PDB file of C-alpha atoms in Angstrom:
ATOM      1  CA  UNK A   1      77.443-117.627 218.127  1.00 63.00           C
ATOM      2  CA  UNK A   2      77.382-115.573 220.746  1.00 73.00           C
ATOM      3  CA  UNK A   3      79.582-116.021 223.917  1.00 90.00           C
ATOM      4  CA  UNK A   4      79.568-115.013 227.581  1.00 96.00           C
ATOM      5  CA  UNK A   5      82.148-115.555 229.911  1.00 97.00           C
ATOM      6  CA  UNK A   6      81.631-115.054 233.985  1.00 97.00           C
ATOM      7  CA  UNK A   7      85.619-114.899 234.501  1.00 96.00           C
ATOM      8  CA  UNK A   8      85.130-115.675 238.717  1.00 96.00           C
ATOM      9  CA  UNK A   9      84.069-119.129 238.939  1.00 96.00           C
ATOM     10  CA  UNK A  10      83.593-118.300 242.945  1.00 97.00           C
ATOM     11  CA  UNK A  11      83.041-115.533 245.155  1.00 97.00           C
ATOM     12  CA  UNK A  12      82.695-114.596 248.667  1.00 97.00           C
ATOM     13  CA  UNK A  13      80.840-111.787 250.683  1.00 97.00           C
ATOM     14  CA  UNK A  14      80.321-110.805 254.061  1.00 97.00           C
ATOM     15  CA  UNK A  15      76.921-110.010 255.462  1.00 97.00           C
ATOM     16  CA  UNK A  16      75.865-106.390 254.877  1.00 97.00           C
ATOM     17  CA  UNK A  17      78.916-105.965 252.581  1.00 97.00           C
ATOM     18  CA  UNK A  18      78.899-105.225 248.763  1.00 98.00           C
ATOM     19  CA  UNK A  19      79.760-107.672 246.021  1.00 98.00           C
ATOM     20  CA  UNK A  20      80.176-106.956 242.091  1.00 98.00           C
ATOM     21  CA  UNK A  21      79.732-110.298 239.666  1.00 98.00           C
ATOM     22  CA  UNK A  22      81.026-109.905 236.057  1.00 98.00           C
ATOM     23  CA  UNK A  23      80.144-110.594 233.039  1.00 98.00           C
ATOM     24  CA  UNK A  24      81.713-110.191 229.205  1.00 97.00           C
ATOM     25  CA  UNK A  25      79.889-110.511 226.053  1.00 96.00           C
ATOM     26  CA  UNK A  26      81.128-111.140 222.398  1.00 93.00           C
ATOM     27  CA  UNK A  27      78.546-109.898 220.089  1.00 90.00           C
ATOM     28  CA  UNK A  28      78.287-108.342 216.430  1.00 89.00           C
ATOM     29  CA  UNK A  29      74.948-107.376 216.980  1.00 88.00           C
ATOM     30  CA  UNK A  30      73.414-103.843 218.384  1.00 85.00           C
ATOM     31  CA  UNK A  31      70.303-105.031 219.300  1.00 85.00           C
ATOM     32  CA  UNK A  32      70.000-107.516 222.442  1.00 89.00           C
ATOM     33  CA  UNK A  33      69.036-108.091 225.728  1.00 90.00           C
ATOM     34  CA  UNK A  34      71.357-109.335 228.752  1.00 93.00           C
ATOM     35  CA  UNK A  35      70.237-110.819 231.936  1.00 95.00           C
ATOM     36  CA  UNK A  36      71.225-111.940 235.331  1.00 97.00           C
ATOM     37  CA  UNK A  37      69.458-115.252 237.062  1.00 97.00           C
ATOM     38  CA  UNK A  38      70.348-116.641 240.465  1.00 97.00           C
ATOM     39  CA  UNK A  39      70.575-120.025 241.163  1.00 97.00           C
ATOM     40  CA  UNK A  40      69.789-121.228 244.849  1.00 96.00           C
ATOM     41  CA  UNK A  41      70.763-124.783 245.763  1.00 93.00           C
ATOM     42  CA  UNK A  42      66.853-125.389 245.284  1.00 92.00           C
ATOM     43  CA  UNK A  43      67.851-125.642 241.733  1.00 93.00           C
ATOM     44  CA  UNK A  44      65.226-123.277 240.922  1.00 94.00           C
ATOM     45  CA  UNK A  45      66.290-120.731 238.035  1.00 95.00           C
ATOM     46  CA  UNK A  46      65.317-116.963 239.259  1.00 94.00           C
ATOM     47  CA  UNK A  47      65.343-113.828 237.011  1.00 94.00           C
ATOM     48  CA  UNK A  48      67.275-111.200 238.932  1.00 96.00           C
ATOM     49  CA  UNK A  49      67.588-108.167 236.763  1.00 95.00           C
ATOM     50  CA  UNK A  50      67.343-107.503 232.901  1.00 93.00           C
ATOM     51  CA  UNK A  51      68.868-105.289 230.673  1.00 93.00           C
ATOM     52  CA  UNK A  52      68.521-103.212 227.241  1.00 89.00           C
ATOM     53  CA  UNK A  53      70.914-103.056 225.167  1.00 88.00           C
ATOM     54  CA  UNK A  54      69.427 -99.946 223.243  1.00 86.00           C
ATOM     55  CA  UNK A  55      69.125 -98.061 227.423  1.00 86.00           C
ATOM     56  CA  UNK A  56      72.098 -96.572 228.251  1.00 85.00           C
ATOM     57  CA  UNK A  57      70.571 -96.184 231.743  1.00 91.00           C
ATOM     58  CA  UNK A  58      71.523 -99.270 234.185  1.00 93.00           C
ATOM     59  CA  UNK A  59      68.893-101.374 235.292  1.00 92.00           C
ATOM     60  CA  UNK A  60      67.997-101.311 239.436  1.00 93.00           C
ATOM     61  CA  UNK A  61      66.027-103.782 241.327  1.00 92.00           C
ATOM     62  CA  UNK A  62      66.240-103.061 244.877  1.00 95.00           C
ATOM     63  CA  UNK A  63      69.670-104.532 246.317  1.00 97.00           C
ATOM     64  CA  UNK A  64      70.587-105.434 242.580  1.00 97.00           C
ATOM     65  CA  UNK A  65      72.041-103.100 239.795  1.00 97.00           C
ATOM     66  CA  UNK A  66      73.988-103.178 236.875  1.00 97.00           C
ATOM     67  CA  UNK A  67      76.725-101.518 235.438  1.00 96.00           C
ATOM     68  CA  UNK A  68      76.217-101.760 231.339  1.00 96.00           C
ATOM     69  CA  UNK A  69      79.225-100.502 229.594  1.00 95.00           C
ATOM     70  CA  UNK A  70      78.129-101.317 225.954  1.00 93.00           C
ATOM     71  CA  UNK A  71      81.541-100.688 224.314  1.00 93.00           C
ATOM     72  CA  UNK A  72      83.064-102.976 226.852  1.00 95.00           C
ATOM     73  CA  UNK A  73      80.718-105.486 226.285  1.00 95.00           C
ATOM     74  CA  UNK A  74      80.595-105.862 230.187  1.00 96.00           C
ATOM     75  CA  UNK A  75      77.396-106.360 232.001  1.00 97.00           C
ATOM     76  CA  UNK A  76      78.385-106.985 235.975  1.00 98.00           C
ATOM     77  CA  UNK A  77      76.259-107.340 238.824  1.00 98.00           C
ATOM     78  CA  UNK A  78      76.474-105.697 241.935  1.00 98.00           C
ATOM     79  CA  UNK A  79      74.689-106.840 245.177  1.00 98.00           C
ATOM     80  CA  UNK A  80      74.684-104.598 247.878  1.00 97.00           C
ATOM     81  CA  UNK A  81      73.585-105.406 251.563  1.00 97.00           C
ATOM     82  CA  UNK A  82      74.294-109.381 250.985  1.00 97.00           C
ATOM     83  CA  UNK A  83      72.319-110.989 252.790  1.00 97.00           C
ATOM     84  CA  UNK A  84      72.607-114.997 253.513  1.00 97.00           C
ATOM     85  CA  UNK A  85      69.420-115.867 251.477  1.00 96.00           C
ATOM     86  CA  UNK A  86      72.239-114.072 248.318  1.00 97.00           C
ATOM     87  CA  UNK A  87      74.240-117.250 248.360  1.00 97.00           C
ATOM     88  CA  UNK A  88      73.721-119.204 244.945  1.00 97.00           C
ATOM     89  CA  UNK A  89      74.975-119.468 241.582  1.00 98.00           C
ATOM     90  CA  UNK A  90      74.670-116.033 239.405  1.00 98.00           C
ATOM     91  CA  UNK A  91      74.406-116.760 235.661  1.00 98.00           C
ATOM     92  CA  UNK A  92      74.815-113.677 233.239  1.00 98.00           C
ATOM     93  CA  UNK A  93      72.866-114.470 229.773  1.00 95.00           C
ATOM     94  CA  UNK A  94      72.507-113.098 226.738  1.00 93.00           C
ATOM     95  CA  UNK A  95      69.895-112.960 224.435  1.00 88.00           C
ATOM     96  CA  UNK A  96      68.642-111.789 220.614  1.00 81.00           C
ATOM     97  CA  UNK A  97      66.946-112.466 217.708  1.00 76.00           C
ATOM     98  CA  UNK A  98      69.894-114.149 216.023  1.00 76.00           C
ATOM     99  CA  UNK A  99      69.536-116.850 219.467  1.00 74.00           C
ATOM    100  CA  UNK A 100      66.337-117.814 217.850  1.00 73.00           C
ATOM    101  CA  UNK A 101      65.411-115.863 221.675  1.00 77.00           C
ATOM    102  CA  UNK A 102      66.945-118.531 223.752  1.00 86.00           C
ATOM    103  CA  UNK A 103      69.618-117.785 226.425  1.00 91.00           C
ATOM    104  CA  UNK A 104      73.144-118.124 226.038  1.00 93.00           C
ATOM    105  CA  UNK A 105      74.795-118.396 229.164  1.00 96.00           C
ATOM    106  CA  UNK A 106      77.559-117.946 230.973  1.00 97.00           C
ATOM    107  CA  UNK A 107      79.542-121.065 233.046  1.00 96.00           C
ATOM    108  CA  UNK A 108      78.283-118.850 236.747  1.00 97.00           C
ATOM    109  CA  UNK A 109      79.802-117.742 239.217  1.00 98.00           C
ATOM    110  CA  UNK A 110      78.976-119.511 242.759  1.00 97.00           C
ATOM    111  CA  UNK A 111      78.192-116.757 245.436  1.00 98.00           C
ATOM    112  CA  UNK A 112      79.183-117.804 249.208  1.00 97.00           C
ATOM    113  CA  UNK A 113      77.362-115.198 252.051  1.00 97.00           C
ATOM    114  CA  UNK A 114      79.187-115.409 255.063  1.00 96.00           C
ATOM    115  CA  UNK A 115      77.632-114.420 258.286  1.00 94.00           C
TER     116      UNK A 115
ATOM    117  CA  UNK B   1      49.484-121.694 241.058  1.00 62.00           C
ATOM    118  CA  UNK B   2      52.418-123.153 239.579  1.00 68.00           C
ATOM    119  CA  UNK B   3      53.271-121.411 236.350  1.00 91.00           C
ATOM    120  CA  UNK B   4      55.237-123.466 234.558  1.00 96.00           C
ATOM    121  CA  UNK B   5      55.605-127.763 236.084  1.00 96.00           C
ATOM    122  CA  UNK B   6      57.943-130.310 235.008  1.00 97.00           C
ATOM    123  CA  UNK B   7      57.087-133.779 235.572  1.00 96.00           C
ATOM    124  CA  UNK B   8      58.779-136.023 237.424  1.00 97.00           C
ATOM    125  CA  UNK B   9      60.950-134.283 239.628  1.00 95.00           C
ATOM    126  CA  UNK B  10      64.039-137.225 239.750  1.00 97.00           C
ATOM    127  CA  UNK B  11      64.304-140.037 237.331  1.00 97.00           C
ATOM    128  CA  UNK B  12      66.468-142.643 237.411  1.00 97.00           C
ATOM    129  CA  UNK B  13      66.947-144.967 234.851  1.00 97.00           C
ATOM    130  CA  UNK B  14      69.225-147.680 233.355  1.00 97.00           C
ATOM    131  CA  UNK B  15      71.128-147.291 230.013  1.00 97.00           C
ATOM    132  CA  UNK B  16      69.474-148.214 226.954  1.00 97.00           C
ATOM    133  CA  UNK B  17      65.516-147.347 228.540  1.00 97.00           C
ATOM    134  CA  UNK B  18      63.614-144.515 227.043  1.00 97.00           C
ATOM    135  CA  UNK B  19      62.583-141.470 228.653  1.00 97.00           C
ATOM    136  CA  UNK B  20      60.378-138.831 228.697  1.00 97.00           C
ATOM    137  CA  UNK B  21      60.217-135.505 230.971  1.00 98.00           C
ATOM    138  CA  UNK B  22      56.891-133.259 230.905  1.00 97.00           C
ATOM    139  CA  UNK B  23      56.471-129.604 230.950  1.00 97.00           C
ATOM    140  CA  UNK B  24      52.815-127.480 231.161  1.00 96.00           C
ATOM    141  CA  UNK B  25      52.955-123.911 231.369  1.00 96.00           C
ATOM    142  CA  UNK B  26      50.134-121.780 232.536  1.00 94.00           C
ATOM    143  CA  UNK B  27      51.193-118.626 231.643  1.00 91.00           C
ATOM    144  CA  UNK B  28      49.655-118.414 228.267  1.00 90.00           C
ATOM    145  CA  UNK B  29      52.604-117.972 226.673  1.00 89.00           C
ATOM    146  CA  UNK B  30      53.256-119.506 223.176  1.00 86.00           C
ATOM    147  CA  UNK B  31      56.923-120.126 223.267  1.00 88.00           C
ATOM    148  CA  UNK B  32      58.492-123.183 225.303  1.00 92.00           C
ATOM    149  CA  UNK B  33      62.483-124.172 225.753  1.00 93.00           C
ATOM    150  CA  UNK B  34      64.141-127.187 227.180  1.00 95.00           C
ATOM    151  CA  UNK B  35      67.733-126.389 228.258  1.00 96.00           C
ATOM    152  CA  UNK B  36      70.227-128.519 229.826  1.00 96.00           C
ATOM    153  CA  UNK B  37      72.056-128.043 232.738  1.00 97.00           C
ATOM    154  CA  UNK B  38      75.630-130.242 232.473  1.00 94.00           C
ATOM    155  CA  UNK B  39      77.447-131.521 236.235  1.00 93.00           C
ATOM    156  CA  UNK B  40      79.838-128.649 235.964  1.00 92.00           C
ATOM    157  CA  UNK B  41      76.732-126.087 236.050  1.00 93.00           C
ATOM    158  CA  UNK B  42      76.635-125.051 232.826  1.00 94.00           C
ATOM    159  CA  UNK B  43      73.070-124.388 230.803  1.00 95.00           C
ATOM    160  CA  UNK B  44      72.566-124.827 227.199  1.00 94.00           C
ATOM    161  CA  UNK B  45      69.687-124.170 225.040  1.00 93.00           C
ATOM    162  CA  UNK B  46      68.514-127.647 223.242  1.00 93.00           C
ATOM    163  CA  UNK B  47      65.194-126.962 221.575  1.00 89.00           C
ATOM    164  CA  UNK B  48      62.824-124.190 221.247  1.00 88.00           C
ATOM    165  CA  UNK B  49      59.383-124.339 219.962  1.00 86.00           C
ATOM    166  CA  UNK B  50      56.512-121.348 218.920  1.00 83.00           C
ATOM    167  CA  UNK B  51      53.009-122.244 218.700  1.00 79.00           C
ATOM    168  CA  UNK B  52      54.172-125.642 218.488  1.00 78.00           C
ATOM    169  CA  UNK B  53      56.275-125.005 215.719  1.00 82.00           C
ATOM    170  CA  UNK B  54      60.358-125.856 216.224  1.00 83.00           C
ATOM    171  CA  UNK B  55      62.719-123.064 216.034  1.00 79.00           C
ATOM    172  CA  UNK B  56      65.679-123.972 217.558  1.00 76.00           C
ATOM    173  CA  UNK B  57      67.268-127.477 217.235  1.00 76.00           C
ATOM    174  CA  UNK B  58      70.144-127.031 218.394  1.00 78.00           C
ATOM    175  CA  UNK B  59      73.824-129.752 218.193  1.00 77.00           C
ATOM    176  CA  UNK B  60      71.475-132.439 219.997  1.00 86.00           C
ATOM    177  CA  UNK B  61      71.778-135.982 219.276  1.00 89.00           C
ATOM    178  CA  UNK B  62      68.830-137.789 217.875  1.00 90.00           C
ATOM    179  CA  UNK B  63      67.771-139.680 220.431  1.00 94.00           C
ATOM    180  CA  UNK B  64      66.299-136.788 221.918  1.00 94.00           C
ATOM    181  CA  UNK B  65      62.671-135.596 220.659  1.00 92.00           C
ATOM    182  CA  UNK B  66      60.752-132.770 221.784  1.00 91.00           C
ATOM    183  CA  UNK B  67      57.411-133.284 221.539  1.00 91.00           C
ATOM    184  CA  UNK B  68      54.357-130.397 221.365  1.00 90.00           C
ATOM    185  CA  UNK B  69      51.343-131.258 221.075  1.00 90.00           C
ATOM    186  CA  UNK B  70      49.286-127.487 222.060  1.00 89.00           C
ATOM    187  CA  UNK B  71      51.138-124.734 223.063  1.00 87.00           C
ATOM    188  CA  UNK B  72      50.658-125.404 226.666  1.00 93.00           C
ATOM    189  CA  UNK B  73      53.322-128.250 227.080  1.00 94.00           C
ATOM    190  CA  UNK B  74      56.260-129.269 225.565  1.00 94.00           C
ATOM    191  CA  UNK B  75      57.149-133.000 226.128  1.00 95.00           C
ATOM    192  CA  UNK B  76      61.084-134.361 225.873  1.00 96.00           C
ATOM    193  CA  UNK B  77      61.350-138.368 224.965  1.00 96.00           C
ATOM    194  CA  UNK B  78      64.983-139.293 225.260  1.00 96.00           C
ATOM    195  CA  UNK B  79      65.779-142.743 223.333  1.00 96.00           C
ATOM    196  CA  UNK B  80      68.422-145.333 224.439  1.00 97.00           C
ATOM    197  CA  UNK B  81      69.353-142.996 227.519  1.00 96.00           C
ATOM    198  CA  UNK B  82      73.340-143.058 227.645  1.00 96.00           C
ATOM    199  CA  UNK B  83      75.256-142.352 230.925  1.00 96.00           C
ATOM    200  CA  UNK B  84      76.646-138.445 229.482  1.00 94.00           C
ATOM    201  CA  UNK B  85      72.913-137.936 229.237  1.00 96.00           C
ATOM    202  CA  UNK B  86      72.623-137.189 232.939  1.00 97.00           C
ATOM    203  CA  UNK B  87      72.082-134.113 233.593  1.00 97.00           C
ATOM    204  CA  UNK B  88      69.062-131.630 234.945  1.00 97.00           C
ATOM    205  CA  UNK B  89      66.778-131.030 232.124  1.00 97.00           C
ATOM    206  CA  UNK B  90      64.672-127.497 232.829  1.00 97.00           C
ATOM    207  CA  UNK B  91      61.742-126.055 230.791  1.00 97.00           C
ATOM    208  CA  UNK B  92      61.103-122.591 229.965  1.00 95.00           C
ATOM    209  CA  UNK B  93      58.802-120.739 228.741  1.00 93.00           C
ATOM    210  CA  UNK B  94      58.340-117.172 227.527  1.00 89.00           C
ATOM    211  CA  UNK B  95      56.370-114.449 225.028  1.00 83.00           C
ATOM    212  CA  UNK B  96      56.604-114.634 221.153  1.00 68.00           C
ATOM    213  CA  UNK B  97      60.109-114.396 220.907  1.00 54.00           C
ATOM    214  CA  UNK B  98      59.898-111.139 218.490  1.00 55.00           C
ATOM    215  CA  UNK B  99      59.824-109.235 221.797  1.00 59.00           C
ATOM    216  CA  UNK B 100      63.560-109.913 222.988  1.00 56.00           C
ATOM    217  CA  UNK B 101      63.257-108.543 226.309  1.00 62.00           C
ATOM    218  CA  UNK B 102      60.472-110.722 227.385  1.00 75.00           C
ATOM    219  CA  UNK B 103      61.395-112.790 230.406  1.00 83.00           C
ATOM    220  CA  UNK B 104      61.875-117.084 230.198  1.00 89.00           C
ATOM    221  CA  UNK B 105      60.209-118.571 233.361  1.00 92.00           C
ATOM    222  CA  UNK B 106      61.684-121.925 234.067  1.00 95.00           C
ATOM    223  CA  UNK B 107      60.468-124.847 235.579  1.00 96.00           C
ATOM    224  CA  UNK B 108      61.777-126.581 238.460  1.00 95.00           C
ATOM    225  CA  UNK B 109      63.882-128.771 236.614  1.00 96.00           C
ATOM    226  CA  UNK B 110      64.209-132.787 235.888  1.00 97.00           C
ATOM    227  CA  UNK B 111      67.263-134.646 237.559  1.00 97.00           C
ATOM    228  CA  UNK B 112      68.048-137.029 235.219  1.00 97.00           C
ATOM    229  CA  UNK B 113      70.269-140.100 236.399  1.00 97.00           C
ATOM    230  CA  UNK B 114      71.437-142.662 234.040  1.00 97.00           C
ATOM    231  CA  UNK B 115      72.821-145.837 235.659  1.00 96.00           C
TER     232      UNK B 115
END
């Protein structure tokens, strides 16, 4: 099975300041799909950003981007501008057909925002 | 417009009842999860189903049933509820899975508390 580790349990950022989650992956496979969700203490799961594994080009949504290094097997997250609404738990996932399509997760890392 | 509901919210419950959590998703998709989210964080994929067909069953202990009866909603009944089974239970739901890179839209979650 596949595995993901998120090696910084915690992490802090100051407002307006830049902060870079990561995320390893132990795969066999070429084909798959890696994604980051956020957390927020209202326990509500939250896609952030996705990625393709066959796009060498990293995925952007707004504040959020990703640095893909496929031969790594690293997928980090960086958040620039943090912003207090940030603070939550980051999970990296993973995901393919030999899943069955489900998620495989990472442990998180808890993001703290401070003003 | 909820897309996809979990019913109830919080249960709490003494060892040895039965159990069971609701999801609906009105998304039209045709694939449904139920993970489970441990006290240190972590989420694991239990069950997956596809046009009400099972396709994951994952390391779960029998006591736990998933239930579909349309595509729509996919029902968890939990036997003889044990105190390690308290957790927060949340429901997905997503695209055929042959398209990897579709996105899993979870429900709010079930906090489950077994006294």
């Amino acid at each position: 099975a596949q595995t993901v580790t998120q090696s910084q349990p915690e992490m802090s950022v100051q407002e307006a300041e830049t902060v870079t989650l990561s995320c390893t992956y132990d795969t066999s496979e070429s084909d798959y799909y890696l994604f980051w969700y956020k957390q927020p203490p209202s326990r509500q799961m939250i896609l952030v950003i996705r990625q393709e594994a066959y796009k060498q080009q990293n995925a952007t949504e707004n504040r959020f981007s990703v640095n893909f290094q496929k031969a790594a097997k690293s997928f980090s997250l960086k958040i620039s501008d943090s912003q207090l609404g940030d603070a939550a738990m980051y999970f990296c996932a993973y995901r393919s057909y030999t899943s069955g399509y489900a998620l495989n997760f990472g442990k998180g890392t808890s993001l703290l925002v401070t003003p | 417009d909820t897309a996809v509901s979990q019913t109830p919210k919080y249960l709490v419950t003494q060892m040895g009842n039965d159990k069971s959590i609701k999801c609906e998703q009105n998304l039209g998709h045709d694939t449904m999860y139920w993970y489970k989210q441990d006290s240190k964080k972590f989420l694991k994929i239990m069950f997956s189903y596809n046009n009400k067909e099972l396709i994951i069953n994952e390391t779960v202990p029998n006591r736990f049933s998933p239930k579909s009866p349309d595509k729509a909603h996919l029902n968890l009944h939990i036997n003889s509820l044990e105190l390690g089974d308290s957790a927060v239970y949340f429901c997905a739901s997503s695209l055929a899975g042959g398209r990897r890179w579709e996105t899993q839209y979870f429900g709010p979650g079930t906090r489950l508390l077994v006294l």
